[in-house]
Every structure is written in C-alpha cells, then in structure tokens.
mmCIF file of C-alpha atoms and ligand atoms in Angstrom:
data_model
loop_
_atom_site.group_PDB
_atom_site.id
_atom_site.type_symbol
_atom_site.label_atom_id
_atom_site.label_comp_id
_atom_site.label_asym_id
_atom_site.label_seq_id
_atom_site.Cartn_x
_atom_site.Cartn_y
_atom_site.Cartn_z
ATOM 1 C CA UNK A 1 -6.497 -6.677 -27.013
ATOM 2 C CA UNK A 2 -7.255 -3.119 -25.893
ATOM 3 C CA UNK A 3 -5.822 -2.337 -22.879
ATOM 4 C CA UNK A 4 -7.965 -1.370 -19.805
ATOM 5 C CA UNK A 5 -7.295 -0.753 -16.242
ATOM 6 C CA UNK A 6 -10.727 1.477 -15.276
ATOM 7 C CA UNK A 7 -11.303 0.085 -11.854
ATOM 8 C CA UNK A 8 -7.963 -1.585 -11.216
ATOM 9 C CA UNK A 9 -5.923 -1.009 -7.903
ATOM 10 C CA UNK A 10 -2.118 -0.735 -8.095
ATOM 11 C CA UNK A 11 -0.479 -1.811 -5.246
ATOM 12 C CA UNK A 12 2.847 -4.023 -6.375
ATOM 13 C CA UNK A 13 4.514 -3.238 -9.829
ATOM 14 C CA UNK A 14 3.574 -6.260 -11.329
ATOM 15 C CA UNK A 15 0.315 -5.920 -10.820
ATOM 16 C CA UNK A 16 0.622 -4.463 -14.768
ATOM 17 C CA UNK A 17 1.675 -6.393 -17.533
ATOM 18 C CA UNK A 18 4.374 -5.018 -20.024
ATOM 19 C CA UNK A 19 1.764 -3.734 -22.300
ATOM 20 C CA UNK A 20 0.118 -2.095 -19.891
ATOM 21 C CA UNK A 21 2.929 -0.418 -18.301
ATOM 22 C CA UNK A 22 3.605 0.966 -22.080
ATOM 23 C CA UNK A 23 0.066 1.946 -21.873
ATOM 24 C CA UNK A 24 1.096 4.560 -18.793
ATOM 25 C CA UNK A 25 3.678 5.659 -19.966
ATOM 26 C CA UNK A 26 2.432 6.753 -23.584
ATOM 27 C CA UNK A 27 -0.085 8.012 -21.362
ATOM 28 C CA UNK A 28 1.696 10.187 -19.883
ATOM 29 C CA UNK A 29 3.906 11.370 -22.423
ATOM 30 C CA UNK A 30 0.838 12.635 -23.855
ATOM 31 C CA UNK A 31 -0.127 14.503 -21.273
ATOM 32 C CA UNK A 32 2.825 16.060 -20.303
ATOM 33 C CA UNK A 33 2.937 17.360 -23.880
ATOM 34 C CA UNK A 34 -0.424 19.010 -23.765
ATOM 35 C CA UNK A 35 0.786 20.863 -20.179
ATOM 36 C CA UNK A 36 3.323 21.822 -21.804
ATOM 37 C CA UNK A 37 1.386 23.091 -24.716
ATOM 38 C CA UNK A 38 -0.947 24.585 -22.070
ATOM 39 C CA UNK A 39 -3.961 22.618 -22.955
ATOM 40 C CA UNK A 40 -5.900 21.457 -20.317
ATOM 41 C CA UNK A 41 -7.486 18.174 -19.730
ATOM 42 C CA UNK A 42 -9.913 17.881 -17.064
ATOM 43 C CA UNK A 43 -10.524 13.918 -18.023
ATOM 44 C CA UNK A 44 -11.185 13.354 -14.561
ATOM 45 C CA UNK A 45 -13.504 16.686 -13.580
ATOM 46 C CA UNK A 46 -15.414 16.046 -10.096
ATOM 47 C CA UNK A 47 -13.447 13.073 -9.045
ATOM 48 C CA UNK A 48 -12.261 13.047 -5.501
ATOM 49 C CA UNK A 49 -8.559 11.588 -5.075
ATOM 50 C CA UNK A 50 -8.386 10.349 -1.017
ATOM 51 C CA UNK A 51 -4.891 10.279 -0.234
ATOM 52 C CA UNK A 52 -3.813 8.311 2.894
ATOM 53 C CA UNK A 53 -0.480 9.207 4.634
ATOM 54 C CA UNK A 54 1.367 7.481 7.331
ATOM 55 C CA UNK A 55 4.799 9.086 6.823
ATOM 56 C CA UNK A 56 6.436 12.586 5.585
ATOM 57 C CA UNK A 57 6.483 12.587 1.807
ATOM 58 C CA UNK A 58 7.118 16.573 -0.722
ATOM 59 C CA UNK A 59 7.273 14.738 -4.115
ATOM 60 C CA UNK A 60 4.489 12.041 -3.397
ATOM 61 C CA UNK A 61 2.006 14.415 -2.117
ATOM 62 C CA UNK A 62 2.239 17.300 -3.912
ATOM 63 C CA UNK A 63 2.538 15.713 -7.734
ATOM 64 C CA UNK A 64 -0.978 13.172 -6.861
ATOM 65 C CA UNK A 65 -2.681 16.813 -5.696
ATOM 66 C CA UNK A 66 -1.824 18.813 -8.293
ATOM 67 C CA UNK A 67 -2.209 15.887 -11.004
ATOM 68 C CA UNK A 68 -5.618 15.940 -9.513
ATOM 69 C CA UNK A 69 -6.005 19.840 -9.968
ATOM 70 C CA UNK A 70 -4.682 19.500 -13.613
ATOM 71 C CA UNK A 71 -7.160 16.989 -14.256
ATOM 72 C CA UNK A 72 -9.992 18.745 -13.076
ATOM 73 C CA UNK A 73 -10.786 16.658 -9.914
ATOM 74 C CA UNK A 74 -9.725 17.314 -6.357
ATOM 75 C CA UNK A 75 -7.428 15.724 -3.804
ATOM 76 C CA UNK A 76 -7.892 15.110 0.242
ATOM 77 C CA UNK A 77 -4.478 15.443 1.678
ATOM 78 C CA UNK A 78 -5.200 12.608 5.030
ATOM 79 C CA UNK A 79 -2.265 13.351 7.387
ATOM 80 C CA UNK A 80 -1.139 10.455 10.034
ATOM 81 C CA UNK A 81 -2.484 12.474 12.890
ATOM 82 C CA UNK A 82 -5.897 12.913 11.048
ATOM 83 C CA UNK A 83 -7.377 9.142 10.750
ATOM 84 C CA UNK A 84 -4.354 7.303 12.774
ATOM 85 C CA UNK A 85 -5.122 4.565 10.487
ATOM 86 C CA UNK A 86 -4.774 0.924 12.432
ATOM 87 C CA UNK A 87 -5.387 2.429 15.758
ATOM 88 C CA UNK A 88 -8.454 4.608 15.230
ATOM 89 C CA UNK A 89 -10.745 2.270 13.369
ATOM 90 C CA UNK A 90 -9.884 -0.790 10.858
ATOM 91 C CA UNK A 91 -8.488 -0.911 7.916
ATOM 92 C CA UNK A 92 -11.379 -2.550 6.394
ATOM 93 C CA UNK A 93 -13.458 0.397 7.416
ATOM 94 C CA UNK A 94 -11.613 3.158 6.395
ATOM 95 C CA UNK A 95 -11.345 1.466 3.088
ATOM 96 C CA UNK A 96 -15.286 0.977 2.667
ATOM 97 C CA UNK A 97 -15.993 4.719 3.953
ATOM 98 C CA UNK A 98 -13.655 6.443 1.941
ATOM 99 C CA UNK A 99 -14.672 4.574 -0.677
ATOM 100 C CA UNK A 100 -18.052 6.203 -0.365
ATOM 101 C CA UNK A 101 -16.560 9.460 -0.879
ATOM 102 C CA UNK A 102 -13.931 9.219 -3.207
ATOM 103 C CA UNK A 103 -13.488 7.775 -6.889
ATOM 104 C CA UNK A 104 -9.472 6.742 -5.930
ATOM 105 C CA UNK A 105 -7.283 6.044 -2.480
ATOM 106 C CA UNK A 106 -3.968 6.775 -2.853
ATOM 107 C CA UNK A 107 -1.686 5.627 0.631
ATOM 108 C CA UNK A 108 1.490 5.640 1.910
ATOM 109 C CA UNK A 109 1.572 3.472 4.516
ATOM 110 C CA UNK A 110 3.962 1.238 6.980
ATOM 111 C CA UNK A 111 3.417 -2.173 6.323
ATOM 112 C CA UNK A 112 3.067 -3.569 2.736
ATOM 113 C CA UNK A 113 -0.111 -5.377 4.084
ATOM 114 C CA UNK A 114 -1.896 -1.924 5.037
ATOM 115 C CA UNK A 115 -2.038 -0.865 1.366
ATOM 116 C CA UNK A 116 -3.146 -4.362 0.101
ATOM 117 C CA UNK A 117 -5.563 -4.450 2.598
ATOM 118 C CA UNK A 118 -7.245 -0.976 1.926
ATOM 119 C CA UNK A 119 -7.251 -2.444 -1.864
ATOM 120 C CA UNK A 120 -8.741 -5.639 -0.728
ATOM 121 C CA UNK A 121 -11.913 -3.707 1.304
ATOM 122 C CA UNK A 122 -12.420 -0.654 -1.197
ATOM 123 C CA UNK A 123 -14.064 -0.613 -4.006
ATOM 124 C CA UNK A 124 -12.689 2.125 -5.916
ATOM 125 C CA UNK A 125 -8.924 1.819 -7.039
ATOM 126 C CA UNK A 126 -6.145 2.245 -4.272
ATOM 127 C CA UNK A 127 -2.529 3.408 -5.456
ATOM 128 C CA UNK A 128 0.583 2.251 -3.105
ATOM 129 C CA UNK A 129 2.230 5.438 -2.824
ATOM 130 C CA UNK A 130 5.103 3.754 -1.014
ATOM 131 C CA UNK A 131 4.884 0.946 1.411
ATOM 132 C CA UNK A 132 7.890 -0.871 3.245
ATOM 133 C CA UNK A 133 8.130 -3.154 0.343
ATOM 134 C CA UNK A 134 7.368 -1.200 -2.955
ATOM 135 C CA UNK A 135 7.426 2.010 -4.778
ATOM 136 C CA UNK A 136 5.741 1.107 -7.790
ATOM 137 C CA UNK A 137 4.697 4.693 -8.763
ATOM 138 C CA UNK A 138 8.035 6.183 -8.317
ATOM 139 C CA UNK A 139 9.541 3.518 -11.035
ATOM 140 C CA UNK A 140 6.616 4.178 -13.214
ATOM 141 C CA UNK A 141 8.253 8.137 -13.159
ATOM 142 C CA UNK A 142 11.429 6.427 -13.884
ATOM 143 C CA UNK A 143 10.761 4.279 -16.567
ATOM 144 C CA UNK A 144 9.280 6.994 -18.308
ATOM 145 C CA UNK A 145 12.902 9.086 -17.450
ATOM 146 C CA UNK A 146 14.659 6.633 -18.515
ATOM 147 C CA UNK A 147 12.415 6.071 -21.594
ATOM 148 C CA UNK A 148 12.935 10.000 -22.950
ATOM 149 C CA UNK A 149 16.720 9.817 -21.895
ATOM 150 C CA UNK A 150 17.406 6.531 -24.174
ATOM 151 C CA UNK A 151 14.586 6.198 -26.432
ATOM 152 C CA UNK A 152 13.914 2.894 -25.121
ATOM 153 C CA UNK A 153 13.679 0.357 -22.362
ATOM 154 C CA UNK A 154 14.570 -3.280 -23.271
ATOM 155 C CA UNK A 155 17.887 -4.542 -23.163
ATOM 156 C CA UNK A 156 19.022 -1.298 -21.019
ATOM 157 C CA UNK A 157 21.450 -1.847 -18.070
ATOM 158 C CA UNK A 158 19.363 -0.697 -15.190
ATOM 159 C CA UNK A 159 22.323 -0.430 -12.116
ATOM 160 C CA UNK A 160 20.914 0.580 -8.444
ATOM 161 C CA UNK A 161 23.344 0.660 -5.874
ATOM 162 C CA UNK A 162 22.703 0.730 -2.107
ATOM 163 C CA UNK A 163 19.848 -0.346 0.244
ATOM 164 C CA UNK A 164 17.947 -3.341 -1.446
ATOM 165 C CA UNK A 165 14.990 -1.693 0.101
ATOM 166 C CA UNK A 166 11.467 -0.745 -1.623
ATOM 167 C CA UNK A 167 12.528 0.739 -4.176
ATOM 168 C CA UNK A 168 15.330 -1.787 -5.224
ATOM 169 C CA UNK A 169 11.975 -4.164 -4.848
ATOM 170 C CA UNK A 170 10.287 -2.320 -8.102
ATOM 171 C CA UNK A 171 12.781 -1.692 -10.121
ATOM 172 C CA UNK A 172 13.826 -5.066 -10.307
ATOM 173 C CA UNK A 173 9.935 -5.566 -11.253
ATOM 174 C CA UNK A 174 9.910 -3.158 -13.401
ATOM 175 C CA UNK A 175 12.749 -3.781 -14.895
ATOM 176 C CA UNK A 176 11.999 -7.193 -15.161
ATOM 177 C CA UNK A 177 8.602 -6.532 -17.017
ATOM 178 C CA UNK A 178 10.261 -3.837 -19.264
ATOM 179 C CA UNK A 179 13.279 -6.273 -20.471
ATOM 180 C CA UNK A 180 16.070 -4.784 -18.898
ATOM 181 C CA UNK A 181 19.140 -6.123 -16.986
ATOM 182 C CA UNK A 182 18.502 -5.157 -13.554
ATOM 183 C CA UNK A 183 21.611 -5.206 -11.242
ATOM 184 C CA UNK A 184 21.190 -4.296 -7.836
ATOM 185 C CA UNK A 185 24.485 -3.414 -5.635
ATOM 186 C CA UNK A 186 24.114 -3.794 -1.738
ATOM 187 C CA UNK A 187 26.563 -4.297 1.342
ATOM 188 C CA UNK A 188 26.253 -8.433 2.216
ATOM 189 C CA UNK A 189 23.072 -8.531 4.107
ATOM 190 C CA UNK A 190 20.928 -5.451 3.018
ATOM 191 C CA UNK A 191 19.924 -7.659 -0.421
ATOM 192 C CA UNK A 192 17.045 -7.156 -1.731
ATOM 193 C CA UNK A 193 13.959 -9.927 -0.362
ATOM 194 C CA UNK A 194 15.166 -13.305 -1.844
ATOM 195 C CA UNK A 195 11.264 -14.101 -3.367
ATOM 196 C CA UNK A 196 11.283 -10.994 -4.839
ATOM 197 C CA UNK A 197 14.538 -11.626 -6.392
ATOM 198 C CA UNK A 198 13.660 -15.050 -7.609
ATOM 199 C CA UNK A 199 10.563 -14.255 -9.054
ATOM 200 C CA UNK A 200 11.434 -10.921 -10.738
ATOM 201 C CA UNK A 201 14.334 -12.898 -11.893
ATOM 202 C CA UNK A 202 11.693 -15.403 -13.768
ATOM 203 C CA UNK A 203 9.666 -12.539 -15.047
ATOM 204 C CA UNK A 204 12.512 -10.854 -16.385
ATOM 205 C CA UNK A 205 13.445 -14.327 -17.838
ATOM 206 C CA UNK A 206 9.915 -14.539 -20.026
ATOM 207 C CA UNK A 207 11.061 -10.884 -21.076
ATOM 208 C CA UNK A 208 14.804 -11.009 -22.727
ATOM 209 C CA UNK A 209 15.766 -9.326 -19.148
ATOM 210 C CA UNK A 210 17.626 -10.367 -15.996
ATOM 211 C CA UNK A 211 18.512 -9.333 -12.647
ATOM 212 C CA UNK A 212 21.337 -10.188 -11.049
ATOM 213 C CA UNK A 213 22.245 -9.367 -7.035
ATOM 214 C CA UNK A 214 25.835 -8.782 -5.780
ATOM 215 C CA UNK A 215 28.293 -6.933 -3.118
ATOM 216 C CA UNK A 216 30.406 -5.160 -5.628
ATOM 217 C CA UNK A 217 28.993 -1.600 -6.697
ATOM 218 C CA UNK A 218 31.901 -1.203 -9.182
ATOM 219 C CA UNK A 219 31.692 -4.691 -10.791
ATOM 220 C CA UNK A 220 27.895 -4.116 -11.093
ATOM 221 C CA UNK A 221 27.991 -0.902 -12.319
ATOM 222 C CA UNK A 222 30.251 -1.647 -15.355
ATOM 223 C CA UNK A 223 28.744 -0.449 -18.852
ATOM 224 C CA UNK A 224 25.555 0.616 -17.043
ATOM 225 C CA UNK A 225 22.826 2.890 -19.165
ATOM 226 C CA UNK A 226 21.466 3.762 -15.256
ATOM 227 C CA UNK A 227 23.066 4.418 -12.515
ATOM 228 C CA UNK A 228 20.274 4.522 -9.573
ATOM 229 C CA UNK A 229 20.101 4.849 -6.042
ATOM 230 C CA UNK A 230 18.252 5.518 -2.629
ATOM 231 C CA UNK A 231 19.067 6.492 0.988
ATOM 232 C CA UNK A 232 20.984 4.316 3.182
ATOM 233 C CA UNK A 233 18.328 4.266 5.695
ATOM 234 C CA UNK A 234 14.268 4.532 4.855
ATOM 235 C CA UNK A 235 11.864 6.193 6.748
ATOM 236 C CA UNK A 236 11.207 3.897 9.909
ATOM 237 C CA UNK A 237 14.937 3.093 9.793
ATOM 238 C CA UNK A 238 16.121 5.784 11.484
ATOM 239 C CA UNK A 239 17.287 4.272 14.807
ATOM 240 C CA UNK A 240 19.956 2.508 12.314
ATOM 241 C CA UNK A 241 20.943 5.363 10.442
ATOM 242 C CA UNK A 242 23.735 5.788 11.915
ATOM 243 C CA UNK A 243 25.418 2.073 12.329
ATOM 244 C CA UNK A 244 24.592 1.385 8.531
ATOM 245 C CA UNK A 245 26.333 4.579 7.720
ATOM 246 C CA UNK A 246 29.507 2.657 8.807
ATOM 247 C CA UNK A 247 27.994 -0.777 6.700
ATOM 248 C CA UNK A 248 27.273 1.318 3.212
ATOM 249 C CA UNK A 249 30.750 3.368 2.829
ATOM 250 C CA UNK A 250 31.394 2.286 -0.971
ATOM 251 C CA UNK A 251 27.949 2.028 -1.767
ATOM 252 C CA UNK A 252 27.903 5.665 -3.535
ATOM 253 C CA UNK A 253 27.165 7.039 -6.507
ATOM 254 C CA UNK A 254 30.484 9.367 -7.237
ATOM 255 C CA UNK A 255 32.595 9.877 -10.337
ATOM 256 C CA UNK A 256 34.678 6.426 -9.897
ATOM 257 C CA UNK A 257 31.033 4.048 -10.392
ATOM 258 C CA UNK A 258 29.906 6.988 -13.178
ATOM 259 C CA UNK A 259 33.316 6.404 -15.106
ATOM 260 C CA UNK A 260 32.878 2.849 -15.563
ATOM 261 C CA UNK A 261 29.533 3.238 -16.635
ATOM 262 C CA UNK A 262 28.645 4.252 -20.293
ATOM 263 C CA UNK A 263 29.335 8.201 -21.388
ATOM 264 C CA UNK A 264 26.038 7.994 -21.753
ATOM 265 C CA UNK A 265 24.790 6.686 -18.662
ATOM 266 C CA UNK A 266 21.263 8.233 -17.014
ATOM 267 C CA UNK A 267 21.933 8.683 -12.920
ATOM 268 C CA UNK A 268 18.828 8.837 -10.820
ATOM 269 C CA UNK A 269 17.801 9.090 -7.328
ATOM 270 C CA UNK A 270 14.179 8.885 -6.189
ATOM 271 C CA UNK A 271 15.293 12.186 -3.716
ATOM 272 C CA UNK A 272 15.156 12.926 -0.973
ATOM 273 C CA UNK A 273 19.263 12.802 -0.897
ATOM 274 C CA UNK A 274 21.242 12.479 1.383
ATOM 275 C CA UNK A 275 24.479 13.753 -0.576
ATOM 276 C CA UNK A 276 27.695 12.861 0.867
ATOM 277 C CA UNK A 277 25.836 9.014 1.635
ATOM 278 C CA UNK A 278 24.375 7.289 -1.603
ATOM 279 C CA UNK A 279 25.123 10.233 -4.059
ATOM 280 C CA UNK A 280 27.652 12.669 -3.847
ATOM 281 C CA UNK A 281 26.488 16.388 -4.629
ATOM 282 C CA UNK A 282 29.162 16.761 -7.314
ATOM 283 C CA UNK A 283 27.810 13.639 -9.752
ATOM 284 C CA UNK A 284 24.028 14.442 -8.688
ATOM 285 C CA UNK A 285 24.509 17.575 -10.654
ATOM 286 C CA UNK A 286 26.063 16.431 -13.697
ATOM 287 C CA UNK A 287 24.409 16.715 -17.142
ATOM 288 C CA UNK A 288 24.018 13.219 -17.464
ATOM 289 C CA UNK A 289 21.993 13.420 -13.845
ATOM 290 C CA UNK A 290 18.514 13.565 -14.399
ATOM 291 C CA UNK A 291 16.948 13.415 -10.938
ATOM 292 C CA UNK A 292 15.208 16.536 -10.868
ATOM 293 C CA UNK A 293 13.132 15.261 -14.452
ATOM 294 C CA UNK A 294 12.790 12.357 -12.543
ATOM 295 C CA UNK A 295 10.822 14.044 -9.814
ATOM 296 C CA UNK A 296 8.572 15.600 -12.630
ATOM 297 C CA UNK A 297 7.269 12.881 -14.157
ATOM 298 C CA UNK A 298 5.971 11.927 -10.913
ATOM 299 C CA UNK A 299 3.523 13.946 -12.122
ATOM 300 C CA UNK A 300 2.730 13.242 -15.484
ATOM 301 C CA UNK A 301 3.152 9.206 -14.675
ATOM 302 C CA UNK A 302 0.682 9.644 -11.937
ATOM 303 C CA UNK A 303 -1.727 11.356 -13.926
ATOM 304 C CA UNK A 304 -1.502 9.020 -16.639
ATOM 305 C CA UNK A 305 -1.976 5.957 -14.099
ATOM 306 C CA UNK A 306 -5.081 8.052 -12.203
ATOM 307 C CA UNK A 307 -6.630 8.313 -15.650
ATOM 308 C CA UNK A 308 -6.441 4.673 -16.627
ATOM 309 C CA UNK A 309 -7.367 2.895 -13.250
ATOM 310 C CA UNK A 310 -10.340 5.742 -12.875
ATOM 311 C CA UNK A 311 -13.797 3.994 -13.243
ATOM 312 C CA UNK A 312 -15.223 5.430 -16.380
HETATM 313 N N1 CP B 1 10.493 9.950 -4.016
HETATM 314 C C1 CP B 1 9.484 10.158 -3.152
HETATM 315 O O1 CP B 1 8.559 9.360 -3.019
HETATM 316 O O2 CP B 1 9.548 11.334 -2.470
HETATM 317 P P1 CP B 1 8.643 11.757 -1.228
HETATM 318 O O3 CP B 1 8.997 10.839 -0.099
HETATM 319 O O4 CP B 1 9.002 13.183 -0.955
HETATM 320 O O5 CP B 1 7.199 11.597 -1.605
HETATM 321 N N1 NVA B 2 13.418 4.007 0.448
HETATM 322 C C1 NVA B 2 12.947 5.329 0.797
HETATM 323 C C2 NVA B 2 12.284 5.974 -0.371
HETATM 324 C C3 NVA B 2 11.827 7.384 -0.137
HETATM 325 C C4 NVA B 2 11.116 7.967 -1.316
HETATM 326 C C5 NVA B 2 12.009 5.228 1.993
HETATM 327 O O1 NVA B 2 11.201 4.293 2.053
HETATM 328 O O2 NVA B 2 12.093 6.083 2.872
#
C-alpha cells in the first residue's frame, strides 16, 4: 500500500512504521539532490509553518525556517517569552488558534505531554522538535547520515554512549524500526526509561534488530558501524551539570572507544558539543566524523517529513 502521512502529527518516533520512515528519507534524498542541483521546489507555496519554542535551539530553528523558505511557504519563529505557553493560556487553546492560522506546528517544548497535547487539540499536524523524552526529528537526520555513510540501515551497529536521555529514547526507536542493533552506553543510573527500553526492544525484535543497555562504553562500543553521543547534561539539567560531570568521566567519545570500533565506523553527535565531556575535539574532527552532515540533513529530513505530513 501507498504510503501516506498528509495530515499526520509526529510526535514519538514510532509514530512511523519502517516503510514509512523509508518513505522520509527517500524523500529527502530527493530533495536534497534537487538543492543541490539548484532546482527549486515550492511543494508547499503559501503554507504557514508555526513553530513553538520553549528552550534555546540554532540547528532546530533555523533548518524548519529555511526548509520552509525552500519550499515556498513561510515559518513563525514563537519564542518562550512570546506565548509563555502553559502559563498564558492552555495548551488546548493555543493548539486550536494556531491551528487557524497555520497548515503545521512545530514545538519544542518541556514536558513530553506539552507536545502530545498540542497534537491532541490541533488539527493540523504538530512536529516534536524535541521534548524531555524524544528527538524524533533529529534521528530522522541521522538515519538518513547514517544511510549515505553505509548504504544501508539494517543489521548496522548503532553505539550511543552517554546520557540515556531523549535522544538515546529515539534512536533506540529508530533503530529498532530500521533493524539495527542499538546499544546504548550510560553510567549505572542515567539508563535510558525502562518501558522505552522494553518496548523498543520488542519492536526491534519484529525487525531482525535489538537493543541492548549496559555500563561499559568500551564493551558496547566493540565493532560498532556508529559511534553516537549527546551532552552529559540536557537543557533543564543544568543545576546538575556539574555533579554528573564527576558521574560520566569514561563516557566519551575519544580515540580508545573509536579504535575498537570498525575502520569504518560513522561518529555522530546531535551538537551542540560540549568537547572535552561526551566527545573530544580531536575524534569530532576526524574523517570518519560526520556531525556537521549530520546537522544538514536536518534540513533536507525536515523538509521531506513537512512535505509528507502537509494536508494536500
Ligand atoms: N540538535 C539540535 O536539536 O540542535 P538545537 O538544539 O540547536 O536545535
Ligand atoms: N539531549 C539534549 C539534546 C539537544 C539537541 C537536550 O535535550 O538538551
């Protein structure tokens, strides 16, 4: 069956299927080809993108505007200090009003519950552009990294290493979906959420995949085709910046966890870095680092997903 997502929020990573995560990403392959040709596309000319901030963001912001721009519609940059969503007026309400004005809500919000509720109320699509619990559209950049850099996805070693935080939560989804072997390194007690384990576990189980959770970044990291990771601390953390700092030594990406992965291994970091914490500068730099492609297909993965969940 053809795949169609016209209308469709995305708000956890499995809220695609496999094939429809494929469907993105070809998606935006295409489309970054015809930027780079220098053909434009304006497939979504006249459509207002709404985009909901609660924290900082450069990569987030900037690649949903100008995906908008290069598709011929326009983008609403909503800074904390402009709605003060939750304190202001409801959720519910902002979701129905700005739903009157614009075609898509993108939001990056606090609580995991904020973005699912703005999807529950609206009734155009709403995009998690990072919530306390996922980063779905950051792995959807990823995946299509990792995609170009190996040719493939299933039966890949995906290896993250550090904070079993948000994005921890979708790669092991998307992992998972895509039919990799998801391992996830973290100091004891900064695992990733035990349901999320267990049931991207049994997802990745229909899919040829697995994930597996542990305390040994080396171990893990053996024969990995990714090496991944994020800052120690996430924004809202940063009263405990400084006491995990002490918890995470050894949870680094450096040249010892990059030689026992494969020659060939693909090291990413969502960015911002902090480099001397989860990455040194050194590896982060090497040719096999591809963090700064990473970053770009922000924008074509965006564009492709803005496309597909746009009502036609
Ligand atoms: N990776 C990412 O989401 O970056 P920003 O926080 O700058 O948007
Ligand atoms: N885990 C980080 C990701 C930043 C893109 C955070 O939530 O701050």
């Amino acid at each position: 069956m053809a795949v169609n997502l016209s209308g469709r929020s995305f708000v956890n990573m499995k809220d695609l299927s496999t094939e429809e995560v494929w469907e993105v990403l070809k998606t935006a392959e295409a489309l970054k080809l015809e930027r780079f040709r220098g053909q434009p596309h304006p497939v979504l000319a006249g459509k207002t993108l709404a985009m909901i901030f609660q924290k900082p963001s450069l990569r987030t912001r900037v690649s949903f505007e100008a995906g908008m721009t290069q598709l011929g519609g326009h983008a609403i940059y909503l800074a904390p200090s402009d709605i003060k969503l939750g304190e202001r007026e409801t959720t519910e309400d902002i979701a129905q009003v700005l739903s009157r004005f614009a075609d898509l809500i993108m939001a990056r919000t606090f609580g995991h519950d904020i973005v699912e509720d703005l999807a529950r109320y609206a009734t155009c699509p709403v995009i998690n552009g990072l919530s306390e619990r996922e980063h779905p559209c950051q792995i959807l950049a990823d995946m299509q990294t990792i995609w170009e850099k190996r040719g493939r996805l299933e039966g890949l070693t995906w290896v993250y290493v550090g904070d079993g935080n948000n994005v921890a939560h979708s790669i092991m989804y998307g992992g998972a979906l895509m039919g990799m072997h998801v391992r996830i390194a973290t100091p004891a007690g900064f695992e990733p959420d035990g349901e999320i384990t267990a049931d991207a576990s049994a997802i990745a189980g229909t899919k040829g995949g697995s994930v597996t959770v542990g305390n040994d970044p080396l171990a893990l990291s053996k024969d990995a085709d990714v090496l991944y990771t994020d800052v120690w601390a996430s924004m809202g953390q940063e009263a405990e910046a400084q006491s995990r700092r002490g918890k995470f030594q050894g949870f680094q990406i450096n040249m010892k966890l990059v030689k026992t992965a494969r020659p060939d291994v693909v090291i990413l970091h969502c960015l911002p870095a902090h480099y001397g914490e989860e990455i040194d500068y050194e590896t982060s730099r090497l040719p096999n680092s591809a963090i700064f492609d990473q970053a770009e297909n922000r924008l074509h993965a965006q564009k492709a997903l803005m496309v597909l969940l746009a009502r036609r």
